[in-house]
mmCIF file of C-alpha atoms in Angstrom:
data_model
loop_
_atom_site.group_PDB
_atom_site.id
_atom_site.type_symbol
_atom_site.label_atom_id
_atom_site.label_comp_id
_atom_site.label_asym_id
_atom_site.label_seq_id
_atom_site.Cartn_x
_atom_site.Cartn_y
_atom_site.Cartn_z
ATOM 1 C CA MET A 175 50.966 76.276 0.918
ATOM 2 C CA GLN A 176 48.426 73.661 1.808
ATOM 3 C CA HIS A 177 50.085 72.830 5.188
ATOM 4 C CA SER A 178 50.086 76.612 5.962
ATOM 5 C CA PHE A 179 46.292 77.068 5.199
ATOM 6 C CA PHE A 180 45.501 73.885 7.194
ATOM 7 C CA ASN A 181 47.445 75.146 10.131
ATOM 8 C CA TRP A 182 45.688 78.516 10.000
ATOM 9 C CA LEU A 183 42.213 76.844 9.622
ATOM 10 C CA PHE A 184 42.704 74.303 12.242
ATOM 11 C CA PRO A 185 45.571 75.403 14.631
ATOM 12 C CA SER A 186 47.310 73.028 16.870
ATOM 13 C CA TYR A 187 48.758 73.916 20.294
ATOM 14 C CA CYS A 188 51.810 72.746 22.170
ATOM 15 C CA VAL A 189 50.701 70.337 25.000
ATOM 16 C CA GLN A 190 53.034 72.084 27.407
ATOM 17 C CA CYS A 191 52.814 75.904 26.823
ATOM 18 C CA GLN A 192 49.670 75.925 24.494
ATOM 19 C CA GLY A 193 51.657 78.055 21.840
ATOM 20 C CA VAL A 194 50.495 77.601 18.318
ATOM 21 C CA ILE A 195 52.469 74.959 16.429
ATOM 22 C CA SER A 196 52.439 72.905 13.240
ATOM 23 C CA ALA A 197 49.649 70.208 13.037
ATOM 24 C CA GLN A 198 52.366 67.642 12.691
ATOM 25 C CA GLU A 199 53.804 68.561 16.162
ATOM 26 C CA GLY A 200 52.719 68.135 19.679
ATOM 27 C CA LEU A 201 55.427 70.277 21.294
ATOM 28 C CA CYS A 202 56.937 73.633 20.364
ATOM 29 C CA ASP A 203 60.840 73.633 19.813
ATOM 30 C CA TYR A 204 61.284 75.500 23.268
ATOM 31 C CA CYS A 205 59.258 73.024 25.236
ATOM 32 C CA LEU A 206 60.919 70.029 23.476
ATOM 33 C CA ALA A 207 64.348 71.391 24.367
ATOM 34 C CA ASP A 208 63.263 72.077 27.907
ATOM 35 C CA LEU A 209 62.125 68.519 28.792
ATOM 36 C CA SER A 210 64.071 66.540 31.338
ATOM 37 C CA VAL A 211 65.387 63.573 29.226
ATOM 38 C CA PHE A 212 68.217 61.201 29.712
ATOM 39 C CA ASP A 213 71.695 62.307 28.466
ATOM 40 C CA LEU A 214 72.316 59.593 25.899
ATOM 41 C CA ASN A 215 75.508 61.294 24.627
ATOM 42 C CA LYS A 216 76.911 60.413 28.084
ATOM 43 C CA HIS A 217 75.323 56.926 28.407
ATOM 44 C CA SER A 218 73.812 55.656 25.227
ATOM 45 C CA ASN A 219 73.326 52.201 26.926
ATOM 46 C CA LEU A 220 71.495 53.183 30.098
ATOM 47 C CA LEU A 221 72.748 49.875 31.823
ATOM 48 C CA HIS A 222 76.073 51.614 32.144
ATOM 49 C CA ARG A 223 74.503 54.488 34.168
ATOM 50 C CA PRO A 224 75.037 53.631 37.906
ATOM 51 C CA ASP A 225 71.600 54.866 39.300
ATOM 52 C CA ILE A 226 69.814 52.898 36.746
ATOM 53 C CA VAL A 227 71.744 49.790 37.159
ATOM 54 C CA GLU A 228 70.984 50.087 40.866
ATOM 55 C CA MET A 229 67.244 50.410 40.198
ATOM 56 C CA PHE A 230 67.379 47.442 37.722
ATOM 57 C CA PRO A 231 70.053 45.014 38.807
ATOM 58 C CA HIS A 232 68.742 41.877 37.161
ATOM 59 C CA CYS A 233 68.194 42.537 33.474
ATOM 60 C CA GLU A 234 68.174 39.691 31.022
ATOM 61 C CA PHE A 235 68.513 42.131 28.047
ATOM 62 C CA ASP A 236 71.912 43.489 26.836
ATOM 63 C CA LYS A 237 71.338 47.213 26.330
ATOM 64 C CA LEU A 238 68.644 49.561 27.458
ATOM 65 C CA PHE A 239 67.281 52.722 25.775
ATOM 66 C CA ALA A 240 64.728 55.025 27.287
ATOM 67 C CA CYS A 241 63.741 58.698 26.814
ATOM 68 C CA ALA A 242 63.177 59.852 30.374
ATOM 69 C CA PHE A 243 61.933 58.919 33.864
ATOM 70 C CA TYR A 244 58.202 58.150 34.295
ATOM 71 C CA GLN A 245 57.266 61.423 35.909
ATOM 72 C CA PRO A 246 55.586 64.676 34.848
ATOM 73 C CA PRO A 247 54.912 65.526 31.915
ATOM 74 C CA PHE A 248 55.611 61.999 30.509
ATOM 75 C CA GLU A 249 53.368 60.311 33.216
ATOM 76 C CA HIS A 250 50.387 62.369 32.404
ATOM 77 C CA TRP A 251 50.897 61.926 28.462
ATOM 78 C CA LEU A 252 51.316 58.043 28.782
ATOM 79 C CA LYS A 253 48.345 57.655 31.153
ATOM 80 C CA ARG A 254 45.974 59.615 29.072
ATOM 81 C CA LEU A 255 47.054 57.901 25.910
ATOM 82 C CA LYS A 256 46.782 54.471 27.436
ATOM 83 C CA PHE A 257 43.643 54.598 29.323
ATOM 84 C CA ASN A 258 41.741 57.306 27.613
ATOM 85 C CA ASN A 259 43.204 57.113 24.096
ATOM 86 C CA GLN A 260 43.777 60.866 24.054
ATOM 87 C CA ILE A 261 46.063 60.695 20.916
ATOM 88 C CA HIS A 262 47.070 64.341 20.793
ATOM 89 C CA TYR A 263 49.786 63.427 23.239
ATOM 90 C CA LYS A 264 51.035 60.818 20.732
ATOM 91 C CA LYS A 265 52.809 63.538 18.563
ATOM 92 C CA ALA A 266 54.578 64.931 21.595
ATOM 93 C CA LEU A 267 55.994 61.610 22.645
ATOM 94 C CA GLN A 268 56.954 60.766 19.010
ATOM 95 C CA GLN A 269 59.043 64.066 18.942
ATOM 96 C CA VAL A 270 60.751 63.069 22.000
ATOM 97 C CA ILE A 271 61.424 59.443 20.953
ATOM 98 C CA LYS A 272 62.704 60.542 17.494
ATOM 99 C CA LYS A 273 65.135 63.146 19.277
ATOM 100 C CA GLN A 274 66.470 60.528 21.541
ATOM 101 C CA LEU A 275 66.728 57.829 18.844
ATOM 102 C CA THR A 276 68.833 60.114 16.677
ATOM 103 C CA ILE A 277 71.231 60.442 19.473
ATOM 104 C CA PHE A 278 71.299 56.829 20.236
ATOM 105 C CA THR A 279 71.744 55.680 16.660
ATOM 106 C CA ASN A 280 74.767 58.014 16.423
ATOM 107 C CA LYS A 281 76.354 56.080 19.229
ATOM 108 C CA GLN A 282 75.019 52.497 18.530
ATOM 109 C CA HIS A 283 74.759 50.540 15.313
ATOM 110 C CA LEU A 284 71.295 49.351 14.637
ATOM 111 C CA ALA A 285 71.368 48.728 10.874
ATOM 112 C CA ALA A 286 71.214 44.810 11.129
ATOM 113 C CA ALA A 287 68.714 44.857 14.186
ATOM 114 C CA VAL A 288 65.148 43.718 13.961
ATOM 115 C CA PHE A 289 62.524 45.418 15.952
ATOM 116 C CA ILE A 290 59.629 43.912 17.932
ATOM 117 C CA ILE A 291 56.921 45.979 19.621
ATOM 118 C CA LEU A 292 55.673 44.001 22.615
ATOM 119 C CA PRO A 293 52.157 42.690 21.994
ATOM 120 C CA LEU A 294 49.148 42.761 23.991
ATOM 121 C CA HIS A 295 47.210 39.422 24.699
ATOM 122 C CA LYS A 296 44.502 39.287 22.027
ATOM 123 C CA SER A 297 41.590 39.692 24.679
ATOM 124 C CA ARG A 298 43.297 42.853 26.033
ATOM 125 C CA PHE A 299 43.719 44.274 22.616
ATOM 126 C CA PHE A 300 39.982 43.570 21.658
ATOM 127 C CA SER A 301 38.807 45.147 24.888
ATOM 128 C CA ARG A 302 41.045 48.240 24.545
ATOM 129 C CA GLY A 303 40.893 48.480 20.794
ATOM 130 C CA PHE A 304 44.426 49.574 20.219
ATOM 131 C CA ASN A 305 48.160 48.980 21.280
ATOM 132 C CA GLN A 306 49.243 52.326 22.634
ATOM 133 C CA VAL A 307 52.931 51.208 22.110
ATOM 134 C CA THR A 308 52.410 50.453 18.460
ATOM 135 C CA GLN A 309 50.510 53.883 18.067
ATOM 136 C CA VAL A 310 53.413 55.745 19.327
ATOM 137 C CA TRP A 311 56.527 53.804 18.203
ATOM 138 C CA GLN A 312 55.545 52.510 14.714
ATOM 139 C CA PRO A 313 55.931 55.853 12.904
ATOM 140 C CA CYS A 314 59.350 56.384 14.604
ATOM 141 C CA LEU A 315 60.652 53.057 13.176
ATOM 142 C CA SER A 316 60.308 53.711 9.481
ATOM 143 C CA SER A 317 64.139 53.320 9.034
ATOM 144 C CA PHE A 318 64.195 49.857 10.608
ATOM 145 C CA LYS A 319 63.065 46.405 10.046
ATOM 146 C CA VAL A 320 59.871 45.713 12.223
ATOM 147 C CA LEU A 321 58.663 42.163 12.800
ATOM 148 C CA ASN A 322 54.998 41.536 13.326
ATOM 149 C CA ASN A 323 53.445 38.241 14.777
ATOM 150 C CA VAL A 324 56.748 37.017 15.895
ATOM 151 C CA LEU A 325 56.445 37.436 19.665
ATOM 152 C CA ILE A 326 53.213 36.111 20.954
ATOM 153 C CA ARG A 327 51.599 36.946 24.265
ATOM 154 C CA ASN A 328 50.345 33.568 25.552
ATOM 155 C CA LYS A 329 48.767 34.614 28.902
ATOM 156 C CA ASN A 330 46.166 37.388 29.582
ATOM 157 C CA THR A 331 48.374 38.391 32.615
ATOM 158 C CA SER A 332 46.859 40.552 35.389
ATOM 159 C CA ALA A 333 47.622 44.167 35.197
ATOM 160 C CA GLN A 334 51.383 44.560 36.212
ATOM 161 C CA SER A 335 50.790 48.047 37.795
ATOM 162 C CA GLN A 336 48.764 46.325 40.559
ATOM 163 C CA LEU A 337 51.403 43.740 41.534
ATOM 164 C CA SER A 338 54.565 43.514 43.731
ATOM 165 C CA LYS A 339 57.958 42.822 41.947
ATOM 166 C CA THR A 340 57.754 39.161 42.989
ATOM 167 C CA LYS A 341 54.185 38.781 41.765
ATOM 168 C CA ARG A 342 55.102 40.508 38.463
ATOM 169 C CA ILE A 343 57.746 37.962 37.706
ATOM 170 C CA LYS A 344 55.442 35.061 38.636
ATOM 171 C CA ASN A 345 52.551 36.655 36.537
ATOM 172 C CA LEU A 346 54.827 36.715 33.437
ATOM 173 C CA GLN A 347 56.280 33.099 33.531
ATOM 174 C CA GLN A 348 55.810 31.589 30.108
ATOM 175 C CA ALA A 349 53.850 34.649 29.084
ATOM 176 C CA PHE A 350 55.618 35.028 25.785
ATOM 177 C CA SER A 351 56.595 32.586 22.955
ATOM 178 C CA CYS A 352 58.543 33.229 19.705
ATOM 179 C CA THR A 353 57.319 31.851 16.334
ATOM 180 C CA THR A 354 60.505 32.541 14.426
ATOM 181 C CA ASN A 355 64.093 31.332 14.340
ATOM 182 C CA LEU A 356 66.205 34.386 15.391
ATOM 183 C CA GLU A 357 69.596 32.685 15.275
ATOM 184 C CA GLY A 358 72.289 35.138 15.587
ATOM 185 C CA LYS A 359 70.262 38.260 15.379
ATOM 186 C CA THR A 360 70.188 41.411 17.491
ATOM 187 C CA VAL A 361 66.598 42.066 18.429
ATOM 188 C CA VAL A 362 65.093 45.262 19.874
ATOM 189 C CA ILE A 363 62.016 44.909 21.891
ATOM 190 C CA ILE A 364 59.876 47.945 22.670
ATOM 191 C CA ASP A 365 57.581 48.824 25.423
ATOM 192 C CA ASP A 366 56.044 52.055 26.923
ATOM 193 C CA ILE A 367 57.013 51.965 30.595
ATOM 194 C CA MET A 368 59.595 49.786 32.523
ATOM 195 C CA THR A 369 58.744 49.561 36.052
ATOM 196 C CA THR A 370 60.695 46.446 37.319
ATOM 197 C CA GLY A 371 61.798 45.044 34.009
ATOM 198 C CA ALA A 372 59.791 41.744 34.575
ATOM 199 C CA THR A 373 57.941 42.158 31.150
ATOM 200 C CA LEU A 374 61.034 42.945 29.193
ATOM 201 C CA ASN A 375 63.035 40.163 30.920
ATOM 202 C CA ALA A 376 60.262 37.563 30.162
ATOM 203 C CA ALA A 377 60.219 38.693 26.483
ATOM 204 C CA THR A 378 64.105 38.576 26.278
ATOM 205 C CA LEU A 379 64.260 34.992 27.624
ATOM 206 C CA SER A 380 61.748 33.819 24.923
ATOM 207 C CA LEU A 381 63.659 35.631 22.158
ATOM 208 C CA LYS A 382 67.089 34.162 23.458
ATOM 209 C CA GLU A 383 65.627 30.776 23.381
ATOM 210 C CA ALA A 384 64.662 31.316 19.737
ATOM 211 C CA GLY A 385 68.307 32.061 19.094
ATOM 212 C CA ALA A 386 68.627 35.806 19.470
ATOM 213 C CA LYS A 387 72.413 36.791 19.803
ATOM 214 C CA GLN A 388 71.478 39.970 21.702
ATOM 215 C CA VAL A 389 68.314 41.632 22.926
ATOM 216 C CA TRP A 390 68.091 45.294 23.416
ATOM 217 C CA ALA A 391 65.221 46.746 25.344
ATOM 218 C CA PHE A 392 63.787 50.150 24.272
ATOM 219 C CA THR A 393 61.119 51.913 26.563
ATOM 220 C CA THR A 394 59.511 55.268 26.414
ATOM 221 C CA CYS A 395 60.037 55.789 30.194
ATOM 222 C CA LEU A 396 61.689 54.199 33.201
ATOM 223 C CA THR A 397 59.866 54.245 36.527
ATOM 224 C CA PRO A 398 62.250 55.684 39.144
ATOM 225 C CA LEU A 399 62.558 54.184 42.626
#
């Protein structure tokens, strides 16, 4: 009853069609179903999908999960959240992530895995005031074990979006260090956008040096060629 009154008093609107929705949502059911997302029933590990393997041929991690390609409307949502902190897009992204995660976990066993959200360098965190990946993903991981302060970002690297693939790799050398023994563990690392895979590869190498048996990369979107 309280939720109904609140929704009536302060209506929320679908970020796609502007239809009235619950305050807990960002998308109506129709727009959620209409989004172009990856078919994880066919390829739950996207490294088995031929076009994606061709785009990212040198992955250090063992499995790849993503929701969709980095194109409209996801590109718009993520940019507004990351650079303008427009958090009303967060709920829409979380609905998509939860939907895709449900499909993925029906295909892959994650019960023993530990999750690490890729950290920002402390200077970037202080200047921005938030980690947009944590904002979006943390509420989606309530069923999993999330480790904090295990992976440290040592270098305040240049913005990856402004660099070529070769410079991205060089930019990230020794960018991460791991503070915990991860011997024999399956570790899931999470970022928002994978463009070349350089950031996720650098984090993977650090985690495998710390003993991780497998590293799986989860990202909201993949940048298409």
